[in-house]
Short mmCIF file of C-alpha atoms and ligand atoms in Angstrom, two decimals:
data_model
loop_
_atom_site.label_atom_id
_atom_site.label_comp_id
_atom_site.label_asym_id
_atom_site.label_seq_id
_atom_site.Cartn_x
_atom_site.Cartn_y
_atom_site.Cartn_z
CA MET A 111 -106.51 34.73 -166.81
CA THR A 112 -105.90 38.44 -166.39
CA LEU A 113 -105.45 41.23 -163.86
CA PHE A 114 -107.38 43.47 -166.29
CA PRO A 115 -110.56 41.52 -167.16
CA ASP A 116 -112.26 44.65 -168.55
CA MET A 117 -109.88 44.61 -171.51
CA LEU A 118 -111.42 41.48 -173.00
CA ALA A 119 -115.20 41.91 -173.40
CA PRO A 120 -115.19 44.69 -176.03
CA VAL A 121 -113.15 42.51 -178.37
CA MET A 122 -114.58 39.10 -177.46
CA ASN A 123 -118.23 40.19 -177.73
CA ALA A 124 -118.03 42.25 -180.93
CA SER A 125 -118.57 41.30 -184.54
CA ILE A 126 -117.96 37.68 -185.59
CA LEU A 127 -116.98 36.44 -182.11
CA GLY A 128 -120.15 37.97 -180.63
CA ARG A 129 -122.26 36.30 -183.32
CA ALA A 130 -120.52 32.96 -182.66
CA GLN A 131 -121.41 33.10 -178.97
CA LYS A 132 -125.07 33.86 -179.69
CA ALA A 133 -125.04 30.80 -181.94
CA GLY A 134 -123.61 28.72 -179.08
CA LEU A 135 -120.39 27.97 -180.99
CA LEU A 136 -118.04 29.24 -178.31
CA SER A 137 -117.98 30.79 -174.87
CA TRP A 138 -115.34 32.57 -172.83
CA GLY A 139 -114.77 34.02 -169.38
CA ALA A 140 -112.21 36.09 -167.51
CA VAL A 141 -110.62 34.98 -164.25
CA ASN A 142 -108.69 37.48 -162.14
CA PRO A 143 -105.71 36.09 -160.20
CA ARG A 144 -106.23 38.97 -157.76
CA ASP A 145 -109.36 37.18 -156.55
CA PHE A 146 -107.06 34.33 -155.46
CA SER A 147 -104.55 36.46 -153.54
CA GLU A 148 -104.11 35.37 -149.93
CA ASP A 149 -102.96 38.86 -148.98
CA LYS A 150 -105.31 41.31 -147.23
CA HIS A 151 -104.31 43.96 -149.79
CA ARG A 152 -105.01 41.50 -152.64
CA LYS A 153 -101.36 41.70 -153.66
CA VAL A 154 -100.37 39.68 -156.76
CA ASP A 155 -96.81 40.93 -157.40
CA ASP A 156 -93.62 41.47 -155.44
CA ARG A 157 -90.03 42.64 -155.86
CA PRO A 158 -87.55 40.31 -157.61
CA PHE A 159 -85.22 38.25 -155.43
CA GLY A 160 -81.66 39.30 -156.25
CA GLY A 161 -82.77 42.88 -156.75
CA GLY A 162 -83.40 44.87 -159.90
CA PRO A 163 -86.17 47.08 -161.23
CA GLY A 164 -89.84 46.25 -161.59
CA MET A 165 -92.13 43.68 -160.08
CA VAL A 166 -92.70 39.96 -160.60
CA MET A 167 -96.08 38.20 -160.55
CA MET A 168 -96.30 35.80 -157.61
CA ALA A 169 -96.84 32.12 -158.39
CA GLU A 170 -99.59 31.29 -155.88
CA PRO A 171 -102.46 33.57 -157.04
CA LEU A 172 -101.83 32.48 -160.64
CA ALA A 173 -101.68 28.78 -159.70
CA GLU A 174 -104.96 29.01 -157.75
CA ALA A 175 -106.64 30.91 -160.60
CA ILE A 176 -105.53 28.27 -163.11
CA ASP A 177 -106.71 25.41 -160.87
CA SER A 178 -110.12 27.08 -160.49
CA VAL A 179 -110.88 26.74 -164.22
CA LYS A 180 -108.68 23.90 -165.43
CA LYS A 181 -110.45 20.69 -166.36
CA ARG A 182 -109.69 17.48 -168.27
CA GLY A 183 -108.79 18.49 -171.82
CA SER A 184 -107.77 22.06 -170.96
CA ARG A 185 -104.70 23.47 -172.70
CA VAL A 186 -102.97 26.06 -170.51
CA ILE A 187 -101.03 28.64 -172.54
CA PHE A 188 -98.77 31.42 -171.31
CA LEU A 189 -98.39 34.41 -173.63
CA SER A 190 -94.86 35.76 -173.67
CA PRO A 191 -92.24 37.10 -176.09
CA GLN A 192 -90.16 34.05 -175.12
CA GLY A 193 -92.77 31.62 -176.48
CA GLU A 194 -92.99 29.69 -179.70
CA ARG A 195 -94.19 31.93 -182.53
CA PHE A 196 -97.97 31.90 -183.11
CA ASP A 197 -99.06 31.33 -186.71
CA ASP A 198 -101.97 30.00 -188.79
CA ALA A 199 -100.93 26.36 -188.25
CA LYS A 200 -100.82 26.90 -184.48
CA ALA A 201 -104.30 28.48 -184.62
CA SER A 202 -105.62 25.40 -186.43
CA SER A 203 -104.13 23.00 -183.90
CA LEU A 204 -105.44 24.99 -180.90
CA ALA A 205 -108.90 25.07 -182.52
CA LYS A 206 -109.07 21.30 -181.98
CA LYS A 207 -108.81 21.68 -178.20
CA LYS A 208 -111.91 21.69 -176.07
CA HIS A 209 -110.81 24.42 -173.62
CA LEU A 210 -107.99 26.95 -173.76
CA VAL A 211 -106.71 28.78 -170.68
CA LEU A 212 -104.80 31.85 -171.87
CA VAL A 213 -102.63 33.29 -169.11
CA CYS A 214 -101.74 36.99 -169.37
CA GLY A 215 -98.59 38.13 -167.61
CA HIS A 216 -97.75 41.65 -166.49
CA TYR A 217 -94.81 43.55 -165.01
CA GLU A 218 -91.36 42.04 -165.67
CA GLY A 219 -92.87 38.57 -165.87
CA VAL A 220 -93.96 35.75 -163.58
CA ASP A 221 -92.17 33.70 -160.93
CA GLU A 222 -90.28 31.07 -162.95
CA ARG A 223 -91.65 28.25 -160.75
CA ILE A 224 -95.14 28.70 -162.25
CA MET A 225 -93.86 27.73 -165.72
CA THR A 226 -94.48 23.99 -165.10
CA SER A 227 -98.21 24.83 -164.84
CA PHE A 228 -98.26 25.74 -168.55
CA ASP A 229 -98.64 23.28 -171.42
CA GLU A 230 -97.02 25.77 -173.74
CA GLU A 231 -95.60 29.28 -174.07
CA VAL A 232 -96.71 31.25 -177.13
CA SER A 233 -95.50 34.55 -178.63
CA ILE A 234 -97.43 36.62 -181.16
CA GLY A 235 -94.25 38.34 -182.41
CA ASP A 236 -90.91 39.87 -181.61
CA TYR A 237 -91.97 43.03 -179.82
CA VAL A 238 -92.75 43.73 -176.19
CA LEU A 239 -96.25 44.75 -175.09
CA THR A 240 -97.35 46.02 -171.69
CA GLY A 241 -99.19 42.79 -170.90
CA GLY A 242 -100.45 39.50 -172.29
CA GLU A 243 -104.06 40.64 -172.88
CA LEU A 244 -103.62 41.76 -176.50
CA PRO A 245 -101.71 38.57 -177.38
CA ALA A 246 -104.44 36.46 -175.69
CA LEU A 247 -107.09 38.28 -177.75
CA VAL A 248 -105.10 37.74 -180.93
CA VAL A 249 -104.89 34.00 -180.20
CA ALA A 250 -108.58 33.78 -179.19
CA ASP A 251 -109.68 35.56 -182.38
CA ALA A 252 -107.47 33.53 -184.72
CA VAL A 253 -108.54 30.25 -183.07
CA ALA A 254 -112.27 31.13 -182.92
CA ARG A 255 -112.51 31.79 -186.64
CA LYS A 256 -111.25 28.24 -187.28
CA LEU A 257 -114.18 26.68 -185.39
CA PRO A 258 -116.83 25.03 -187.59
CA GLY A 259 -119.71 27.44 -188.28
CA VAL A 260 -118.03 30.59 -186.95
CA LEU A 261 -117.39 32.04 -190.40
CA LYS A 262 -120.20 32.37 -192.91
CA LYS A 263 -119.83 30.19 -196.02
CA GLU A 264 -118.39 33.02 -198.12
CA GLU A 265 -116.02 34.10 -195.33
CA ALA A 266 -114.80 30.52 -194.97
CA ALA A 267 -114.17 30.21 -198.71
CA ALA A 268 -112.06 33.37 -198.66
CA ALA A 269 -110.16 32.02 -195.65
CA GLU A 270 -109.38 28.83 -197.56
CA SER A 271 -107.64 30.80 -200.27
CA PHE A 272 -105.17 32.15 -197.68
CA ALA A 273 -104.58 28.61 -196.46
CA THR A 274 -102.97 27.99 -199.88
CA GLY A 275 -100.02 29.89 -198.44
CA LEU A 276 -100.51 32.88 -200.76
CA LEU A 277 -101.74 36.37 -199.97
CA ASP A 278 -105.30 37.29 -200.92
CA PHE A 279 -106.05 38.42 -204.45
CA PRO A 280 -107.09 42.10 -204.81
CA GLN A 281 -110.77 42.91 -204.28
CA TYR A 282 -112.85 45.70 -205.86
CA THR A 283 -116.35 47.04 -205.30
CA ARG A 284 -118.46 49.95 -206.56
CA PRO A 285 -117.95 52.43 -208.07
CA ARG A 286 -116.45 50.95 -211.23
CA VAL A 287 -114.26 54.06 -211.59
CA TRP A 288 -112.97 55.72 -208.41
CA ARG A 289 -110.89 58.91 -208.68
CA GLY A 290 -110.05 57.94 -212.21
CA ARG A 291 -108.92 54.43 -211.30
CA GLU A 292 -110.65 51.56 -213.05
CA VAL A 293 -111.43 48.04 -211.93
CA PRO A 294 -109.63 45.33 -213.99
CA GLU A 295 -111.77 44.56 -217.04
CA VAL A 296 -111.71 40.77 -216.59
CA LEU A 297 -113.86 41.05 -213.43
CA PHE A 298 -116.82 42.16 -215.60
CA SER A 299 -116.34 39.40 -218.18
CA GLY A 300 -118.72 36.95 -216.48
CA ASP A 301 -116.18 34.25 -217.39
CA HIS A 302 -115.64 32.48 -214.06
CA GLY A 303 -112.71 30.48 -215.39
CA ARG A 304 -110.85 33.58 -216.58
CA ILE A 305 -111.66 35.42 -213.34
CA ALA A 306 -110.34 32.53 -211.22
CA GLU A 307 -107.17 32.38 -213.34
CA TRP A 308 -106.65 36.16 -213.03
CA ARG A 309 -107.08 35.95 -209.25
CA ARG A 310 -104.55 33.11 -208.98
CA ARG A 311 -101.98 35.13 -210.92
CA ALA A 312 -102.73 38.31 -208.97
CA ALA A 313 -102.36 36.45 -205.65
CA ARG A 314 -99.03 34.99 -206.77
CA SER A 315 -97.68 38.32 -207.94
CA ALA A 316 -98.80 40.13 -204.77
CA THR A 317 -97.12 37.41 -202.73
CA ARG A 318 -93.88 37.60 -204.77
CA ARG A 319 -93.82 41.38 -204.33
CA LYS A 320 -94.86 41.72 -200.65
CA ARG A 321 -94.00 38.39 -199.00
CA PRO A 322 -91.46 36.44 -201.06
CA ASP A 323 -90.74 34.34 -197.96
CA LEU A 324 -94.27 32.87 -198.14
CA LEU A 325 -93.74 31.85 -201.76
CA GLU A 326 -90.64 29.82 -200.83
CA ARG A 327 -92.77 27.79 -198.41
CA ALA A 328 -95.78 27.40 -200.76
CA ASN A 329 -93.51 25.85 -203.45
N1 4GX B 412 -96.30 37.76 -177.44
N2 4GX B 412 -96.04 40.32 -173.51
C1 4GX B 412 -96.10 38.97 -171.43
C2 4GX B 412 -95.16 39.84 -169.34
C3 4GX B 412 -93.87 39.09 -169.37
C4 4GX B 412 -92.64 39.75 -169.34
C5 4GX B 412 -91.46 39.02 -169.36
C6 4GX B 412 -92.75 37.04 -169.42
C7 4GX B 412 -91.54 37.67 -169.39
C8 4GX B 412 -96.11 39.09 -175.70
C9 4GX B 412 -95.78 38.91 -177.07
C10 4GX B 412 -95.72 40.24 -174.86
C11 4GX B 412 -95.62 41.48 -172.73
C12 4GX B 412 -96.81 39.36 -172.73
C13 4GX B 412 -94.93 41.08 -171.44
N3 4GX B 412 -93.90 37.75 -169.42
N4 4GX B 412 -96.81 38.03 -175.34
N5 4GX B 412 -95.74 40.16 -170.65
N6 4GX B 412 -95.06 39.72 -177.86
O1 4GX B 412 -95.11 41.14 -175.38
O2 4GX B 412 -96.94 37.21 -176.39
#
């Protein structure tokens, strides 16, 4: 649900998400609340009661837009810095839903009375963007890659290693020496046991160094 539907297609139709749609694993669409404005100028925002700067999105166009797509089993989500923080666990739980309606706000926000139309309010982090489109794309991407079949087998295996709660182990590819820097010897040993053990240690040490907070939770 967005006033700027053109922002979505380049991201939604590229790369892995594009491939997933061709395979019939997911579909998406944009709905513009402006198409539901009752105003002859297609107005969707107005000045805040009580005064103050900026504009507020009106409840009615948004409500009509939501009703036009909502069905049994839809989960209606409002993206906002005031929401519950989005993370990998949230992505997994949303991936179980049949239909997500991601509502993108603009301006200073939306008329508070629309909030009861949302099942939940989600934030992608503590910073303020110009609109909810980038957060909606972040959620769509993170949820889509959880759907069965969306990732190739090798991509899914790599994803599983993050689900351990550790950062990824370091990866190397050709050439074997790049600007004088060598690839760790063990990776050429052909000993899959030793390689797996090295990767576990490397993942742990990268996590301890860069994200000690994750290690607390993994333990
Ligand atoms: N994680 N934004 C919402 C409009 C707005 C303003 C005030 C409610 C109150 C964001 C984020 C985010 C920008 C989306 C402002 N809505 N959304 N928009 N961070 O910054 O989710």
